[in-house]
PDB file of C-alpha atoms in Angstrom:
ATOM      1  CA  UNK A  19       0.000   0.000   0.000  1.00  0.00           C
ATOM      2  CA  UNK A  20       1.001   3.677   0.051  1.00  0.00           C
ATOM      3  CA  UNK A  21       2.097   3.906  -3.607  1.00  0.00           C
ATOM      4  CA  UNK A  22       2.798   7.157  -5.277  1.00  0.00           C
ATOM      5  CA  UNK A  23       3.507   7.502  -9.284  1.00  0.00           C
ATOM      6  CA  UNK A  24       4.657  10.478 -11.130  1.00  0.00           C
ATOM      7  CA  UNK A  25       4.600  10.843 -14.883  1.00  0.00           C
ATOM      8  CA  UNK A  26       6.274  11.194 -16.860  1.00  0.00           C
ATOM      9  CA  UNK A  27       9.527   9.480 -15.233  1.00  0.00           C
ATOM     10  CA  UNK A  28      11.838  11.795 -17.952  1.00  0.00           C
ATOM     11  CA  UNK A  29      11.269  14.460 -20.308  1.00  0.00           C
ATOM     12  CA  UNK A  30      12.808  16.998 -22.144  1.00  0.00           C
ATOM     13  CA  UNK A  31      12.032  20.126 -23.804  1.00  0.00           C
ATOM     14  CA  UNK A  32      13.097  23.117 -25.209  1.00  0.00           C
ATOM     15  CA  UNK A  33      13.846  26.225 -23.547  1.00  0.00           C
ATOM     16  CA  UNK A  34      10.752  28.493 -23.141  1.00  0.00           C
ATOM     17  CA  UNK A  35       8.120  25.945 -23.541  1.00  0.00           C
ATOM     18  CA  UNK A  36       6.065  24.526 -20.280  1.00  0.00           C
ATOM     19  CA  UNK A  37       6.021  21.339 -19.119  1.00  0.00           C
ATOM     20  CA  UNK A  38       3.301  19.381 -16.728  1.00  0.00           C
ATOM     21  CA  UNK A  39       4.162  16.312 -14.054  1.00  0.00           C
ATOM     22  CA  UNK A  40       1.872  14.175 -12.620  1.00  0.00           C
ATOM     23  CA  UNK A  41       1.642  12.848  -9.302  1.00  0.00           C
ATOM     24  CA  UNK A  42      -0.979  10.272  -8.028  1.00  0.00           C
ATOM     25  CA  UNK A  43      -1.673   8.244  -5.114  1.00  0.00           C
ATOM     26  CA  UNK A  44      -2.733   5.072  -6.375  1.00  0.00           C
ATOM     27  CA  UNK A  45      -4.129   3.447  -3.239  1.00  0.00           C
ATOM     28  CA  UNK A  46      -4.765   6.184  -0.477  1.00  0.00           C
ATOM     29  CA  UNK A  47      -6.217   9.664  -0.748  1.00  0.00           C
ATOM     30  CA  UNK A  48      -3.243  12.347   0.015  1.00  0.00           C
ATOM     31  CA  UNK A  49      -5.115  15.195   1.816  1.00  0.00           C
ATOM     32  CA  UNK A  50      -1.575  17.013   0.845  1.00  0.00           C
ATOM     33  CA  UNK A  51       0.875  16.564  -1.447  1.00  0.00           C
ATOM     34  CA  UNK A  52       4.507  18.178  -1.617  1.00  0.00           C
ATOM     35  CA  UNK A  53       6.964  19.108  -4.530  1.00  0.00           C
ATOM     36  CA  UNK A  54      10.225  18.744  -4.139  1.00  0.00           C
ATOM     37  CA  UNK A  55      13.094  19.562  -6.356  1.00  0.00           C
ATOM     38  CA  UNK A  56      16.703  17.851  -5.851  1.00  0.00           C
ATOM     39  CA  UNK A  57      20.347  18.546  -6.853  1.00  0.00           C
ATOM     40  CA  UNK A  58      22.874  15.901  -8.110  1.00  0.00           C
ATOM     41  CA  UNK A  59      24.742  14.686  -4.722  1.00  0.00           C
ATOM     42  CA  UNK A  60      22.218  17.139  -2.771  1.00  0.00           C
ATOM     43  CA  UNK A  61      19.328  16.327  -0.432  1.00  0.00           C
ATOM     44  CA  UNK A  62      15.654  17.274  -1.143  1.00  0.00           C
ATOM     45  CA  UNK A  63      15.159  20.677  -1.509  1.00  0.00           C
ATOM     46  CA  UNK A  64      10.958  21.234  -0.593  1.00  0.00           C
ATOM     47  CA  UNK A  65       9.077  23.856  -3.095  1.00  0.00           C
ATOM     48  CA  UNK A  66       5.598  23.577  -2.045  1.00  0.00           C
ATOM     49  CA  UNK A  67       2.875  22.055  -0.252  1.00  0.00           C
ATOM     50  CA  UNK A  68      -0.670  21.678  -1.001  1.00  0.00           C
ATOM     51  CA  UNK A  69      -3.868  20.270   0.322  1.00  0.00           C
ATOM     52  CA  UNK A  70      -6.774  19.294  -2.539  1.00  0.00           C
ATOM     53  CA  UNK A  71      -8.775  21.643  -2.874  1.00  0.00           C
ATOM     54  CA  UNK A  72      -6.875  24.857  -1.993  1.00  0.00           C
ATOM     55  CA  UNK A  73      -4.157  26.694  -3.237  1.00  0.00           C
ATOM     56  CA  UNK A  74      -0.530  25.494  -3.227  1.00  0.00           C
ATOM     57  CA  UNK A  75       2.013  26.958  -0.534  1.00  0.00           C
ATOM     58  CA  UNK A  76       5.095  27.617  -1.628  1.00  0.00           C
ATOM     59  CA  UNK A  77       8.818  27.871   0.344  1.00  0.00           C
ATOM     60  CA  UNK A  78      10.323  30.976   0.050  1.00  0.00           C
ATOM     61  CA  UNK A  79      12.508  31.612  -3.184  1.00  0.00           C
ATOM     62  CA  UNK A  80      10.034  29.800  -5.436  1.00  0.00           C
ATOM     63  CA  UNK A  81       8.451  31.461  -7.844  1.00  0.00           C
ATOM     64  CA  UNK A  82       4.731  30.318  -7.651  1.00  0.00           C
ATOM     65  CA  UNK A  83       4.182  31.715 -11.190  1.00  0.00           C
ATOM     66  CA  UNK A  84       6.865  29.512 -12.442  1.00  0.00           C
ATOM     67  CA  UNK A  85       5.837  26.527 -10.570  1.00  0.00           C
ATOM     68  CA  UNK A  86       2.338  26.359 -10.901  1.00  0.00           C
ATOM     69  CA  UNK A  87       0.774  23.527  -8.741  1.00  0.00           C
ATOM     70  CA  UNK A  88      -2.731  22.333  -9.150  1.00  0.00           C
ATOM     71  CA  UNK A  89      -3.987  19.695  -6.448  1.00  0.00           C
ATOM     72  CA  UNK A  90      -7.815  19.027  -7.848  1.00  0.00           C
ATOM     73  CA  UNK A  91      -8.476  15.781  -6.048  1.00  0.00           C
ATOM     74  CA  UNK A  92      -7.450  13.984  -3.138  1.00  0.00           C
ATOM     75  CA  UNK A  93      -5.054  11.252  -5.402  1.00  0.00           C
ATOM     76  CA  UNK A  94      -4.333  13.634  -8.282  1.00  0.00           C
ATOM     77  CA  UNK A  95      -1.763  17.043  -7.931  1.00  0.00           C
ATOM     78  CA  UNK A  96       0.230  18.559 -10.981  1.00  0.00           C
ATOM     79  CA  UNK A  97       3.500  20.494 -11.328  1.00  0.00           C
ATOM     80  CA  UNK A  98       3.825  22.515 -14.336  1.00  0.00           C
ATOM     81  CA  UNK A  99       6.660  23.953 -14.781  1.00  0.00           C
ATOM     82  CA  UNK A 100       6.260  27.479 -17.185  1.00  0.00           C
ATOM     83  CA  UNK A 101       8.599  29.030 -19.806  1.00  0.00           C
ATOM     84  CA  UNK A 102      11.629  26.571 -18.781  1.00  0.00           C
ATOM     85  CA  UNK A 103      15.066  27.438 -19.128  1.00  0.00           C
ATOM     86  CA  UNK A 104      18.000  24.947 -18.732  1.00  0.00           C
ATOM     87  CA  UNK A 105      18.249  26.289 -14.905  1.00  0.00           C
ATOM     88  CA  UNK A 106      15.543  24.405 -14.319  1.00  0.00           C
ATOM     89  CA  UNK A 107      16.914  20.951 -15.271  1.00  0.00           C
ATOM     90  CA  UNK A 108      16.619  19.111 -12.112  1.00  0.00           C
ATOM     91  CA  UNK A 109      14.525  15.922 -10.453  1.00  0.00           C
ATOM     92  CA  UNK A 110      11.643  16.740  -9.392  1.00  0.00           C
ATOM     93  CA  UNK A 111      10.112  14.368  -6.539  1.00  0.00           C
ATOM     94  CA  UNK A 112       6.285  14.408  -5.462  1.00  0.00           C
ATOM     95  CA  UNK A 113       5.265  13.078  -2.210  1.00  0.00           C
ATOM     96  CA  UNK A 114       1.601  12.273  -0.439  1.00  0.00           C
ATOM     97  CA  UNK A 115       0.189  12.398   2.747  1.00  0.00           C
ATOM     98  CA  UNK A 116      -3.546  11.192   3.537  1.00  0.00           C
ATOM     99  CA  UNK A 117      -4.466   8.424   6.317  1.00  0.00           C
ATOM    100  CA  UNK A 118      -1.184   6.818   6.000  1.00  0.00           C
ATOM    101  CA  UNK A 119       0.331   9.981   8.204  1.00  0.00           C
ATOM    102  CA  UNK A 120       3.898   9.264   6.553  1.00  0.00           C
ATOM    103  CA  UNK A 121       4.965  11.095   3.171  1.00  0.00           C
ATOM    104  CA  UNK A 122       5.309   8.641   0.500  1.00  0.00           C
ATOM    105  CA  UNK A 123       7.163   9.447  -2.419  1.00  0.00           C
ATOM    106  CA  UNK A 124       7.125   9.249  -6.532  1.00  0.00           C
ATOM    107  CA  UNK A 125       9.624   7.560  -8.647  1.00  0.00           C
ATOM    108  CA  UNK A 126      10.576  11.503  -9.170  1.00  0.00           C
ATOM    109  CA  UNK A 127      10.567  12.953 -13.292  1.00  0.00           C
ATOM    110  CA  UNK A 128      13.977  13.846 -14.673  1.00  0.00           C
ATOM    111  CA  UNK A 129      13.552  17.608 -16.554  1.00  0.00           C
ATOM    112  CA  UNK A 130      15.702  18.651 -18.998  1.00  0.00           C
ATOM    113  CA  UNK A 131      15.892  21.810 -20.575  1.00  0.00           C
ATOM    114  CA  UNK A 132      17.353  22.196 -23.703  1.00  0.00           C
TER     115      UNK A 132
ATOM    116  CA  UNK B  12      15.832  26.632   5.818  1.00  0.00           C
ATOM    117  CA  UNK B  13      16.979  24.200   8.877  1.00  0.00           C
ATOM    118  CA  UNK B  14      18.421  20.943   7.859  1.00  0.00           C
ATOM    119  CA  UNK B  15      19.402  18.147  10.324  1.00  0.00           C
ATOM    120  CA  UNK B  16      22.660  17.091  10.791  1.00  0.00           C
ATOM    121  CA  UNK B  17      23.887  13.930   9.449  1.00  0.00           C
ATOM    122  CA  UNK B  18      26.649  11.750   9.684  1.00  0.00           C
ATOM    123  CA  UNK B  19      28.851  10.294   8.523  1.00  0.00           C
ATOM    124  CA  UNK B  20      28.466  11.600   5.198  1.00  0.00           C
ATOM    125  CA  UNK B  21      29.724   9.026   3.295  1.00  0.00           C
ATOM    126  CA  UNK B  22      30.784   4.883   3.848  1.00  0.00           C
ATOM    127  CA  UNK B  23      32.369   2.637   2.616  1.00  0.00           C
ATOM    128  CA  UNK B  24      32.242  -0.954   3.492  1.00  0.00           C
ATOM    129  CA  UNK B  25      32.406  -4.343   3.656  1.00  0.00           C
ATOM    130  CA  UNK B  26      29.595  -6.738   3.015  1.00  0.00           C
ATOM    131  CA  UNK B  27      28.540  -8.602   6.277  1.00  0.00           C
ATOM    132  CA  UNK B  28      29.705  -4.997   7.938  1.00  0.00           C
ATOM    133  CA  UNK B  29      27.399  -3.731  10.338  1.00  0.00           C
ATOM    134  CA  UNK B  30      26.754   0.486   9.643  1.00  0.00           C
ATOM    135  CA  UNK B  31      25.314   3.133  11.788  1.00  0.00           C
ATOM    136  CA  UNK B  32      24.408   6.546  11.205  1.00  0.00           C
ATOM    137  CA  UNK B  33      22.640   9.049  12.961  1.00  0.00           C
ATOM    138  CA  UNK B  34      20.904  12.721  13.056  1.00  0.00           C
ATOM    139  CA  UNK B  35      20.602  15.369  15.704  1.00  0.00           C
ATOM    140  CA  UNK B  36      18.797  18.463  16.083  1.00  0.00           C
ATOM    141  CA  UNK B  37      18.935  21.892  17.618  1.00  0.00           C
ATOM    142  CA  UNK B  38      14.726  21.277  17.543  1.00  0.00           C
ATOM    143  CA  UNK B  39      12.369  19.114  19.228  1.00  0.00           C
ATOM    144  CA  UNK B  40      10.988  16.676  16.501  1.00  0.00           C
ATOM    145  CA  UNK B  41       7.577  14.879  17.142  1.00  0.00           C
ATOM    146  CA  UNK B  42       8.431  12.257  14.344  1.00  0.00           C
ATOM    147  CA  UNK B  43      11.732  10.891  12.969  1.00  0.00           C
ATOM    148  CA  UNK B  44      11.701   8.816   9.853  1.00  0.00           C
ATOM    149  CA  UNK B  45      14.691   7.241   7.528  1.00  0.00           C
ATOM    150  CA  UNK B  46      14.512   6.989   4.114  1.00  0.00           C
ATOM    151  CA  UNK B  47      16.405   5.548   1.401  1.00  0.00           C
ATOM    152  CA  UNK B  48      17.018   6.458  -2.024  1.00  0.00           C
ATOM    153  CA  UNK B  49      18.642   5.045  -4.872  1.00  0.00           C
ATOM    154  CA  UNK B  50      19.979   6.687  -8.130  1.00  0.00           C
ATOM    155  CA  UNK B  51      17.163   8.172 -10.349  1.00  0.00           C
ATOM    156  CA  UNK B  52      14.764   7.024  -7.508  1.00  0.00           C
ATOM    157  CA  UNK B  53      12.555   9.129  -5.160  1.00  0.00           C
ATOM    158  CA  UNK B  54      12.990   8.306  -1.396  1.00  0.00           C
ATOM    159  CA  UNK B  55      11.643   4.919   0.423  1.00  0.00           C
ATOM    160  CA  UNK B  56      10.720   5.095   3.401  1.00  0.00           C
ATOM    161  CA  UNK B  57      12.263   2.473   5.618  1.00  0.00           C
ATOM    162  CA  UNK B  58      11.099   3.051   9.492  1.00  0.00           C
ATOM    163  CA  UNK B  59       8.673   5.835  11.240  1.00  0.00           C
ATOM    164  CA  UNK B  60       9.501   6.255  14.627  1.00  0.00           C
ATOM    165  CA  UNK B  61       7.146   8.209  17.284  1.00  0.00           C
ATOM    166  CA  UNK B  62       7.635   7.992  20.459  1.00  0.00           C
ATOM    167  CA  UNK B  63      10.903   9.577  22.269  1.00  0.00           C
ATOM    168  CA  UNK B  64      13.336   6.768  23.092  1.00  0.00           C
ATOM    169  CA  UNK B  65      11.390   4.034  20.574  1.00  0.00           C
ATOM    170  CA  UNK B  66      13.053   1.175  18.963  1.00  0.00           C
ATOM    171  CA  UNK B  67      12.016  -0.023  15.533  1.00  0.00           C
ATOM    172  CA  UNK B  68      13.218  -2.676  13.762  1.00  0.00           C
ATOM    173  CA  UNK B  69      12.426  -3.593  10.026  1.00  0.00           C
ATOM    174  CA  UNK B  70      14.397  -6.660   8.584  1.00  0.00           C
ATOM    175  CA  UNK B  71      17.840  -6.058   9.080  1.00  0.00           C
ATOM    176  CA  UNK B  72      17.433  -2.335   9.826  1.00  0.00           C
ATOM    177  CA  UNK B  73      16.608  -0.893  13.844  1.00  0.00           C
ATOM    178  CA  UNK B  74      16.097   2.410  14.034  1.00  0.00           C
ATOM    179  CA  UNK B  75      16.015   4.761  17.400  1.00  0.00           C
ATOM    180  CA  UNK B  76      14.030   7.853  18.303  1.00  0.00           C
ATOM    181  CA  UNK B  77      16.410   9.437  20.766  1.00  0.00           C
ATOM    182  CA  UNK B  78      15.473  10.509  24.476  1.00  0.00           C
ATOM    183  CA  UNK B  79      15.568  14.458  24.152  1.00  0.00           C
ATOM    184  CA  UNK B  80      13.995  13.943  20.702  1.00  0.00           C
ATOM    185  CA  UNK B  81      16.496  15.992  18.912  1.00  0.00           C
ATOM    186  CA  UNK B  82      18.378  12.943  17.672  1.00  0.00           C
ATOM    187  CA  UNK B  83      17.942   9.567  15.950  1.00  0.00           C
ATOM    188  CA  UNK B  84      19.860   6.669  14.743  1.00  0.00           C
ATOM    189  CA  UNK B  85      19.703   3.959  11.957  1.00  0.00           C
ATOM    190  CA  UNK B  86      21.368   0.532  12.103  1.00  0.00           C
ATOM    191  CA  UNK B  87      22.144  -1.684   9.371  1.00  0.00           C
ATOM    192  CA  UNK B  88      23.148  -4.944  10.131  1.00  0.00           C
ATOM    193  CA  UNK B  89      25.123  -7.578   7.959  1.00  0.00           C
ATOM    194  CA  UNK B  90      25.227  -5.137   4.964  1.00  0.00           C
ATOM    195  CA  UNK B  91      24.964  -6.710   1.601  1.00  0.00           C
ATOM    196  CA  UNK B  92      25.571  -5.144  -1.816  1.00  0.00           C
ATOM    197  CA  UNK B  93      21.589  -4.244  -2.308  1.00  0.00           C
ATOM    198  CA  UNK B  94      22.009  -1.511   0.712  1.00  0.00           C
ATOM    199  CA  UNK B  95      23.979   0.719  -0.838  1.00  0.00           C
ATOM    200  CA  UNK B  96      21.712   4.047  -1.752  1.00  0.00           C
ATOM    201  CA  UNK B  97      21.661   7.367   0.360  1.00  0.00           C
ATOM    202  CA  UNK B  98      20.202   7.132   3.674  1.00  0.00           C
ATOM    203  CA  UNK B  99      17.823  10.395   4.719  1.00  0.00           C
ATOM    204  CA  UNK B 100      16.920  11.319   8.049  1.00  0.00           C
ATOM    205  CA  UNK B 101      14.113  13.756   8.366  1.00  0.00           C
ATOM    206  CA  UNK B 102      11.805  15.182  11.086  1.00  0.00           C
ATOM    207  CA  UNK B 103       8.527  16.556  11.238  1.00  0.00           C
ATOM    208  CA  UNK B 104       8.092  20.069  12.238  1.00  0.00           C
ATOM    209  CA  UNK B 105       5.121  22.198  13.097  1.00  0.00           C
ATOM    210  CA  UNK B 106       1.703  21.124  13.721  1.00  0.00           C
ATOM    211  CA  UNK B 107      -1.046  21.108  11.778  1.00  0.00           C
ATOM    212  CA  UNK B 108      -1.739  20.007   8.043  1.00  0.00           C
ATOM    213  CA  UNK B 109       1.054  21.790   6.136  1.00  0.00           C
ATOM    214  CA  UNK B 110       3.627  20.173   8.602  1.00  0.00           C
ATOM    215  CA  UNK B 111       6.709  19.738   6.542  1.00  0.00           C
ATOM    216  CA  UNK B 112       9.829  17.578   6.668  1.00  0.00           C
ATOM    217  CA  UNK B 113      12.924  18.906   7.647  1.00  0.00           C
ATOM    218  CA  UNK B 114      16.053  16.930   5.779  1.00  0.00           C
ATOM    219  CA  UNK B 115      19.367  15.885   7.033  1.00  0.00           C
ATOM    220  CA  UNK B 116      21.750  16.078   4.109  1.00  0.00           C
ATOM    221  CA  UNK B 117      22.268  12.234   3.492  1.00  0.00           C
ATOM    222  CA  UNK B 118      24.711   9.121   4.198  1.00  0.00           C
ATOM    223  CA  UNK B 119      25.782   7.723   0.996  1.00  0.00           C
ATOM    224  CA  UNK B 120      26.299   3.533   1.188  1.00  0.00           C
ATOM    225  CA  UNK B 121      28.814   1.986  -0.635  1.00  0.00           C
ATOM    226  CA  UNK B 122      29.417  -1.821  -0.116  1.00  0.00           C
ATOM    227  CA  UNK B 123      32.349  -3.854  -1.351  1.00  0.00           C
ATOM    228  CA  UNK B 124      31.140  -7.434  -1.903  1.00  0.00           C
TER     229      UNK B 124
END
């Protein structure tokens, strides 16, 4: 139980377009989910949290108009990143919370900017 | 923003070794959890801990909520090749529904079969 999938796993694109990533709990319903973005060699670095059905809140030095995060139902939240530039090549990891009260975590998507 | 501290950063080891790492805080933590993650993975989690001074074991792997809940440790005993990933500590902070992990900056595994 307490299985979390992000899609796509990789993707890349070209500099100034936008890209979406999934992130679904598959058998619980995450009341909030988190996106995280990490560095080679680096820990996890958290951007923002949300809880369905209200608007995302973000850490401090994120740009919320850059990282737009939708979380419309309780096993569904998306990241779109907006206007990319190759600074923000990175992993991106999504995690869930819900009745299981740890944070599970995706397989993470590998964006690359180009 | 606050980040635990982790050590040792980095090992290097035998298999059949036994390994230990550990976290402490300048914070109280309610919760301490281990994770581990392997290349071009997101994190696992491996044990919850949350009670102070709780012992949890999961296969091969005990992990400790410390006394003055500002510290934790994770075991690993007879280490075999499959271990080696990065080993996260993290603790929850704040109360309430956007309570948020706080990371300690990683162990890195490597085993020598």
């Amino acid at each position: 139980g307490a299985v979390v999938s992000q899609h796509p796993s990789r993707v890349i694109c070209k500099s100034g377009t936008s890209v979406k990533i999934e992130c679904r709990s598959l058998d619980f319903q995450a009341t909030t989910m988190f996106w995280y973005r990490q560095f080679p060699k680096q820990s996890l670095m958290l951007m923002a949290t949300s809880n369905e059905g209200s608007k995302a809140t973000y850490e401090q030095g994120v740009e919320k108009d850059k990282f737009l995060i939708n979380h419309a139902s309780l096993t569904l939240s998306t990241l779109t990143v907006t206007s990319a530039h190759p600074e923000d090549s990175s992993f991106y990891i999504c995690s869930a919370r819900g009745a299981p009260r740890e944070q599970y975590f995706g397989p993470g998507t590998r964006l690359t900017v180009t | 923003g606050q980040q635990l501290n982790q050590s040792p950063q980095s090992m290097f080891i035998q298999e059949g070794e036994d390994v230990s790492m550990n976290c402490t805080s300048s914070s109280i933590f309610n919760t301490w959890l281990w994770y581990k993650q392997e290349p071009g993975e997101g994190p696992v989690l491996l044990i919850a801990l949350y009670k102070a001074g709780e012992l949890t074991s999961n296969g091969r792997l005990t992990a400790q909520f410390g006394i003055t809940r500002k510290d934790s440790f994770l075991n690993i005993s007879a280490s075999i090749p499959s271990d080696v990933g990065i080993y996260f500590c993290a603790g929850l902070a704040n109360a309430g529904n956007n309570r948020k992990l706080i990371w300690g900056l990683g162990t890195s595994l490597a085993v020598n079969p």
